[in-house]
GROMACS .gro file of C-alpha atoms in nm:
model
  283
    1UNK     CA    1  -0.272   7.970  -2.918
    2UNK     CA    2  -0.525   7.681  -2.873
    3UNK     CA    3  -0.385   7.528  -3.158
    4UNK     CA    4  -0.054   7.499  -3.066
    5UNK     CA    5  -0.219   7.410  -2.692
    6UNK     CA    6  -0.352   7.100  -2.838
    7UNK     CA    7  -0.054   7.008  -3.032
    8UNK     CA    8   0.144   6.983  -2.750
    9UNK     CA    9  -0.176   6.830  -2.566
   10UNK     CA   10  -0.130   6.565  -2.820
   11UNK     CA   11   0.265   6.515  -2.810
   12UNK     CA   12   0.237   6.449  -2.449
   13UNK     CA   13  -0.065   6.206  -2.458
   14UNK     CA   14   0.139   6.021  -2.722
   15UNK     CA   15   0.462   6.028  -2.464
   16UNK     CA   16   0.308   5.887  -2.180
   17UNK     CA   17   0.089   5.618  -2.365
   18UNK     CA   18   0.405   5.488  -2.578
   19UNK     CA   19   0.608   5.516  -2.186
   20UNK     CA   20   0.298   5.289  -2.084
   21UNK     CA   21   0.310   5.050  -2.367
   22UNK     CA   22   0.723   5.007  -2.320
   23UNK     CA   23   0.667   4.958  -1.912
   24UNK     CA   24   0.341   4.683  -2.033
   25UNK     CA   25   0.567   4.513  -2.273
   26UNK     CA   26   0.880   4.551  -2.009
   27UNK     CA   27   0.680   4.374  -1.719
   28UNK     CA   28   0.545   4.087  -1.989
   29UNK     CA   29   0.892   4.055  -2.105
   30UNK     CA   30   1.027   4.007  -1.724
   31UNK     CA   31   0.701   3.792  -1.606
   32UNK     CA   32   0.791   3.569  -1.904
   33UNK     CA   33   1.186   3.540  -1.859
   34UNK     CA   34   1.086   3.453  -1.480
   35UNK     CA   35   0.843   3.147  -1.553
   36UNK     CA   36   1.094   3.034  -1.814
   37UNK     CA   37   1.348   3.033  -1.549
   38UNK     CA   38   1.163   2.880  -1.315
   39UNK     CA   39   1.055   2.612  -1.570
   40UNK     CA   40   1.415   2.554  -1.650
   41UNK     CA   41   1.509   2.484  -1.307
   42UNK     CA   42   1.265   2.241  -1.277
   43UNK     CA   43   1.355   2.070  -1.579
   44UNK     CA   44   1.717   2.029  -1.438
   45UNK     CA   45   1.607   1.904  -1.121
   46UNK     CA   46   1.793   1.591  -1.052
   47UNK     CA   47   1.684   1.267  -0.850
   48UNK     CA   48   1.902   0.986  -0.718
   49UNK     CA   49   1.717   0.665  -0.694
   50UNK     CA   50   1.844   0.370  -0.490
   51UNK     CA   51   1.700  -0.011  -0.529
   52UNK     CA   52   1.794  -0.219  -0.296
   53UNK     CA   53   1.595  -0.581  -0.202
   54UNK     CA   54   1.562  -0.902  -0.280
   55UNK     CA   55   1.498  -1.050  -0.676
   56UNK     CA   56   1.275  -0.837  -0.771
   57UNK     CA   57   1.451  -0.535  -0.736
   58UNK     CA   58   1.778  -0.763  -0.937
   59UNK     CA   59   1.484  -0.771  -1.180
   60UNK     CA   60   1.491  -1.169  -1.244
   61UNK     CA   61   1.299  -1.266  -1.491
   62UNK     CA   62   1.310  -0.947  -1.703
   63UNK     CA   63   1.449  -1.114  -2.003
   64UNK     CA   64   1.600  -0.769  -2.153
   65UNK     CA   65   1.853  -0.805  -1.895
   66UNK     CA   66   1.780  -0.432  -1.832
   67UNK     CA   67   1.712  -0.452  -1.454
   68UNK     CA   68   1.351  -0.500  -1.390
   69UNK     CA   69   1.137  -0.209  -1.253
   70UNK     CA   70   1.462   0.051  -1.207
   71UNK     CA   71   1.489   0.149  -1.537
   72UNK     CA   72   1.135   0.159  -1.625
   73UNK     CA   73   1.039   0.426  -1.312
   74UNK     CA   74   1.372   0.637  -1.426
   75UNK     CA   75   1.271   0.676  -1.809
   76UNK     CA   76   0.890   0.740  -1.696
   77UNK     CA   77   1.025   1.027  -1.448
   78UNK     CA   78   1.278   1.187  -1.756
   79UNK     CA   79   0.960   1.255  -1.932
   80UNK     CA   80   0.783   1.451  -1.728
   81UNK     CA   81   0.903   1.861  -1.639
   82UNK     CA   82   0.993   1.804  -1.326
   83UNK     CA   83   1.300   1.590  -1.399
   84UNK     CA   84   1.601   1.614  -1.632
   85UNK     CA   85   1.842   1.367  -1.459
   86UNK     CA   86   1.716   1.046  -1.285
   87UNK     CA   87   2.035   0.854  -1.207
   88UNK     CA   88   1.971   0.507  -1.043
   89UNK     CA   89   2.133   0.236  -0.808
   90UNK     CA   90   2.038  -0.148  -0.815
   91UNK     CA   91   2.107  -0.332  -0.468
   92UNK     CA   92   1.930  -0.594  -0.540
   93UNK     CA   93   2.044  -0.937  -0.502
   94UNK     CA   94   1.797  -1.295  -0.583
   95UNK     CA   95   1.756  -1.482  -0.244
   96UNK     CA   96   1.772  -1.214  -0.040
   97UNK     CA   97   1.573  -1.255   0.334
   98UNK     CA   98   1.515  -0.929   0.555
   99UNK     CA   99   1.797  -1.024   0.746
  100UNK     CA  100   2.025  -1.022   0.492
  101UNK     CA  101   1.939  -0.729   0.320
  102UNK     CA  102   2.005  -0.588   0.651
  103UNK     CA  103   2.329  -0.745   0.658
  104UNK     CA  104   2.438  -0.647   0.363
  105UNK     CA  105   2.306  -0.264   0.446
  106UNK     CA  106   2.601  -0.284   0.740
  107UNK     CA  107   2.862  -0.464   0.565
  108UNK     CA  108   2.917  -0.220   0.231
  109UNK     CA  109   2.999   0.113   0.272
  110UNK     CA  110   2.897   0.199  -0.073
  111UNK     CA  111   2.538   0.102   0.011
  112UNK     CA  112   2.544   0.333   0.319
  113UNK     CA  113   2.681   0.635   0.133
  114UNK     CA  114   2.455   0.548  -0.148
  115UNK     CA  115   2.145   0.581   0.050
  116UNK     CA  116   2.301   0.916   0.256
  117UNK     CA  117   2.324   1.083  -0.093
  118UNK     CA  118   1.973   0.974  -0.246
  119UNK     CA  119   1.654   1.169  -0.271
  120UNK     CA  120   1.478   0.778  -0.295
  121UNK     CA  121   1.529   0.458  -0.153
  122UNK     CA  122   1.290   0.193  -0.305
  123UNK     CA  123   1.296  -0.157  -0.128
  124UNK     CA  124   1.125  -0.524  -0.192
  125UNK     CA  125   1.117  -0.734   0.100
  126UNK     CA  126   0.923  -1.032   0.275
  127UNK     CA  127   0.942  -1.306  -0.019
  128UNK     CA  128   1.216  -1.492   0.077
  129UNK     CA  129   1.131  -1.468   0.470
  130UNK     CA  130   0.764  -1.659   0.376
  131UNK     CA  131   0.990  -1.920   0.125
  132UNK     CA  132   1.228  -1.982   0.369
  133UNK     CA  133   0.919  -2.096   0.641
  134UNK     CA  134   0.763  -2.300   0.339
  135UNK     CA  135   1.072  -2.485   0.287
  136UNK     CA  136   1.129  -2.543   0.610
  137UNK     CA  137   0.788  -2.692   0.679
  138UNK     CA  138   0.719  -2.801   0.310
  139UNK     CA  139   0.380  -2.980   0.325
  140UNK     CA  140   0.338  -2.976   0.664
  141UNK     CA  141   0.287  -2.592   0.661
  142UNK     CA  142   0.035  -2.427   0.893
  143UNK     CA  143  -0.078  -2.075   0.932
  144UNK     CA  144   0.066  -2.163   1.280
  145UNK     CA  145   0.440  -2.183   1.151
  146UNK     CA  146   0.491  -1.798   1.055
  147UNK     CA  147   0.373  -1.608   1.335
  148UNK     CA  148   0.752  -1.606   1.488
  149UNK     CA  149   0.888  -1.574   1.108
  150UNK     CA  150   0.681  -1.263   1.062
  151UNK     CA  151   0.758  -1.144   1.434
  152UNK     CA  152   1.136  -1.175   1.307
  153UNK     CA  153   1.078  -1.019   0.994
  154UNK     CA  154   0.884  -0.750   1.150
  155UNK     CA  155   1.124  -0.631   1.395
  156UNK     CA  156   1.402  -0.687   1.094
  157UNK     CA  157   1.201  -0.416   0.852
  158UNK     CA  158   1.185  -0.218   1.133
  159UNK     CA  159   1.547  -0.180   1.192
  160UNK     CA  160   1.634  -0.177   0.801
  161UNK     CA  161   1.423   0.124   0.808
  162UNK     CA  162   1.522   0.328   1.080
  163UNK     CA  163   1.924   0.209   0.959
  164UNK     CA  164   1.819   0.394   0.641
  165UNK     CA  165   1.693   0.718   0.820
  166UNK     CA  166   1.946   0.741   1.016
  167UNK     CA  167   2.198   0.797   0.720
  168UNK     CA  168   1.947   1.034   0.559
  169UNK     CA  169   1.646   1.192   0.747
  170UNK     CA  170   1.550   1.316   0.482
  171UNK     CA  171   1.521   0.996   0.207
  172UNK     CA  172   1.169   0.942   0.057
  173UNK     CA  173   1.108   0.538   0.116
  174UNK     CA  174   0.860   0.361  -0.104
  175UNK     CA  175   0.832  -0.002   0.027
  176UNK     CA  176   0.685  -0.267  -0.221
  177UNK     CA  177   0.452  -0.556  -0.094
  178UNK     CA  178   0.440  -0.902  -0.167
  179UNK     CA  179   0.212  -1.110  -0.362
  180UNK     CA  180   0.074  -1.474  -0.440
  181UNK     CA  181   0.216  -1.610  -0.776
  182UNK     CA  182   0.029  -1.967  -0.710
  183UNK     CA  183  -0.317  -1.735  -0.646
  184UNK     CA  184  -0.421  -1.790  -1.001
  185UNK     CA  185  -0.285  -2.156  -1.126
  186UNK     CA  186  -0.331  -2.324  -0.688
  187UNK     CA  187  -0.692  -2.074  -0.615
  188UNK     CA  188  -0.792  -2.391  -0.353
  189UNK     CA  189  -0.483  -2.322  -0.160
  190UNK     CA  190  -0.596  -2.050   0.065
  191UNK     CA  191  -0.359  -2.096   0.313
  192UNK     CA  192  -0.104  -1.900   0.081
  193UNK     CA  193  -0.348  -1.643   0.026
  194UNK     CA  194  -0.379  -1.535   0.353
  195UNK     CA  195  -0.026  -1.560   0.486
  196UNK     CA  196   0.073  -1.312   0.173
  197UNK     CA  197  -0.231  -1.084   0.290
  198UNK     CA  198  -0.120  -1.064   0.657
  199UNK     CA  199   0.223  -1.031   0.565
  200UNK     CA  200   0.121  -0.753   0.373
  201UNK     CA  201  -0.058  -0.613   0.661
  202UNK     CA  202   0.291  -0.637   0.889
  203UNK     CA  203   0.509  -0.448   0.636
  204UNK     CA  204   0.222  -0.172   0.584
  205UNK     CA  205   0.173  -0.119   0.964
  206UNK     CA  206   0.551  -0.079   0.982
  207UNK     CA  207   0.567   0.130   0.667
  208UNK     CA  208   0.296   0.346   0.860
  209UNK     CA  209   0.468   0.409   1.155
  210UNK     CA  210   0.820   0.541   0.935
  211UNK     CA  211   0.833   0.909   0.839
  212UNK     CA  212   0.815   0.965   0.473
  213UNK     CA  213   0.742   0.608   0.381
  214UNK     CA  214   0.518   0.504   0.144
  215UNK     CA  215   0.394   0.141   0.129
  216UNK     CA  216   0.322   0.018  -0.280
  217UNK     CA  217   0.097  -0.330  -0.272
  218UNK     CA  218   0.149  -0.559  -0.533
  219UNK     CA  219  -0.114  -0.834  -0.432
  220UNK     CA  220  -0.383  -0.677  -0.660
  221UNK     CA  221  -0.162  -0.625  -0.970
  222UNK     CA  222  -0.004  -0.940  -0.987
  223UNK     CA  223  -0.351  -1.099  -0.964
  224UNK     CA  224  -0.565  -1.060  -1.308
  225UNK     CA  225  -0.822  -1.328  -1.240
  226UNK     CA  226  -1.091  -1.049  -1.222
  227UNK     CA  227  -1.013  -0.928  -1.549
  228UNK     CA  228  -0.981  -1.326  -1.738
  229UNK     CA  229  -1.340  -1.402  -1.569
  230UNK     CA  230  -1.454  -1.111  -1.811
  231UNK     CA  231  -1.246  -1.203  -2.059
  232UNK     CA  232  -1.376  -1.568  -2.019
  233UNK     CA  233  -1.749  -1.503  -2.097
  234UNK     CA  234  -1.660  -1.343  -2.428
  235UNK     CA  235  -1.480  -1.699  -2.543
  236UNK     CA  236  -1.655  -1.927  -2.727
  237UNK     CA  237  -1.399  -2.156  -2.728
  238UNK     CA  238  -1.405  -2.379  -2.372
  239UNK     CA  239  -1.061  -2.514  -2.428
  240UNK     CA  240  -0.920  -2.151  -2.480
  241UNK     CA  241  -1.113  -2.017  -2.151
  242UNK     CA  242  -0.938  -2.285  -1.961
  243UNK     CA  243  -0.624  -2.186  -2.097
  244UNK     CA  244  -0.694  -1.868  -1.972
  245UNK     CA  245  -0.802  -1.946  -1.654
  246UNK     CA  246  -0.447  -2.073  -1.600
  247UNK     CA  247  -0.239  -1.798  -1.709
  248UNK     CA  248  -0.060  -1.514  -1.581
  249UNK     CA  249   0.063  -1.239  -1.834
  250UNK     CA  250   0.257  -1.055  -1.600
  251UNK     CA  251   0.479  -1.367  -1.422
  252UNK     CA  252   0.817  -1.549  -1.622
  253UNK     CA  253   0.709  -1.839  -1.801
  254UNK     CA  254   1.050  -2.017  -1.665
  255UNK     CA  255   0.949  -2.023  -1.310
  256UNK     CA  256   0.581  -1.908  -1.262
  257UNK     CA  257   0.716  -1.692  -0.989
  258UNK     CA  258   0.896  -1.373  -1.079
  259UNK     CA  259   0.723  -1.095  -1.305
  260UNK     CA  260   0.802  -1.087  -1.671
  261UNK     CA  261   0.886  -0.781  -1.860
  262UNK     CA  262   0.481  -0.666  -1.833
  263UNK     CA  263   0.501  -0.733  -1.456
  264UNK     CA  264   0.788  -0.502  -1.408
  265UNK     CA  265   0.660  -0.248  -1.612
  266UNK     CA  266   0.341  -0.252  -1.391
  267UNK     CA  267   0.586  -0.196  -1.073
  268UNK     CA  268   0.779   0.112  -1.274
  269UNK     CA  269   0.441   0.254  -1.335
  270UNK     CA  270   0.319   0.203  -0.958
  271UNK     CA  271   0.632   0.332  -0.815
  272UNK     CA  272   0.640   0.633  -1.094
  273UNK     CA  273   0.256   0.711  -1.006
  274UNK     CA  274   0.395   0.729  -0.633
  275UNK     CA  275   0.664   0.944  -0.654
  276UNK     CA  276   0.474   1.183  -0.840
  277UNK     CA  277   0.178   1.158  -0.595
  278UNK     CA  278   0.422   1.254  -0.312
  279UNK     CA  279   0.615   1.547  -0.576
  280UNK     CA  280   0.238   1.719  -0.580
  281UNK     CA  281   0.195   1.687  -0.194
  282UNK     CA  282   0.512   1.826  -0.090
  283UNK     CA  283   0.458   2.111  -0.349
   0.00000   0.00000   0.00000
């Protein structure tokens, strides 16, 4: 009788612990299915990305004719998991003031519905506002002669801001500065230096002030004179450290003004390190 209590002793211990195992193996299986799920819809998360600006959002001087930084920021998003589909828009058009991005912004339609539908709206401004006052002006320039440009362009940004929140609250704006291309080859023009550096200043207070805005300097990148003073003390050569002294791997050799292929590449990668940056905070 004891026997046959402990067989059946035994043939239920061996029920329940295989009805254990299956539930185990059941809740693994599920767990799993649900994280591959949610990875998956991650993966096919789409972004719309809209450039609009001024040259260097055309991308002249990007000699690939592939559009400057756009394309560069798209491809570096695609590889991450967070993004299967980056689709882009370029708006950008060489000469471009504030005022006439903004004019363009009210004119096209397409721009406007553009922007309404995108999850980005990347802009470069300011260059052509501080050219304009230099040509004006030409060697007769003062520090003097852009305080009522950069009032103008102020209150401009301003406006082309709001106009762009006010066809999508929503729309994550990253707003690139400006910087000094003569820095490195004029560095006893300091005039220059300082205009880009308040100018900066302007754009970043009004960057500030917008919701979801995020301003990107440039002024730091575009300037590697730090990093040729080290590379200068390891030359032996003087005629090659003055070389180097006078040259900027990241500008177009044809003008000395817009970036080169490297120079857009650093933009993609500031932008990219940006959006991600803001991806992790809203998470």
């Amino acid at each position: 009788m004891k026997k046959g209590r402990s067989i059946i002793g035994i043939f239920l211990f061996l029920i329940i612990a295989s009805l254990l195992v299956v539930g185990l193996l059941t809740v693994l299986f599920q767990s799993n299915s649900t994280n591959d799920e949610i990875n998956s819809e991650l993966k096919k998360e789409s972004l719309h990305i809209v450039a609009i600006g001024d040259s260097l959002t055309q991308g002249v001087g990007d000699t690939s004719n592939s559009g400057g930084y756009v394309p560069i920021v798209a491809d570096l998003l695609e590889e991450t998991d967070t993004y299967e589909e980056v689709t882009t828009s370029n708006y950008g058009k060489s000469g471009d003031r504030s005022d006439q991005i903004l004019e363009r912004f009210y004119e096209s339609k397409a721009i406007q519905e553009d922007i309404a539908s995108a999850d980005i709206v990347v802009l470069t401004v300011g260059g052509n506002d501080i050219i304009q006052t230099l040509k004006q002006h030409l060697l007769k320039v003062t520090k003097e002669n852009f305080i009522i440009p950069e009032a103008t362009y102020k209150k401009n940004l301003n406006i082309l801001l709001s106009a762009f929140k006010k066809v999508n609250p929503e729309v994550q704006l990253f707003v690139f500065g400006i910087y000094n291309p003569y820095s490195i080859y004029f560095p006893e023009i300091t005039e220059m230096e300082t205009i880009a550096g308040e100018w900066n200043e302007t754009t970043k207070e009004v960057v500030n002030e917008t919701e979801n805005a995020t301003f990107l300097p440039l002024a730091d990148l575009f300037n590697p004179s730090l990093k040729q003073e080290e590379k200068k003390d390891s030359l032996i050569n003087e005629e090659d450290a003055k070389e180097l002294e006078i040259s900027n791997p990241y500008l177009y050799e044809e003008d000395l003004f817009h970036p080169n292929e490297a120079g857009y590449q650093l933009m993609g990668e500031v932008l990219f390190q940006a959006i991600v940056a803001e991806k992790k905070e809203n998470l």
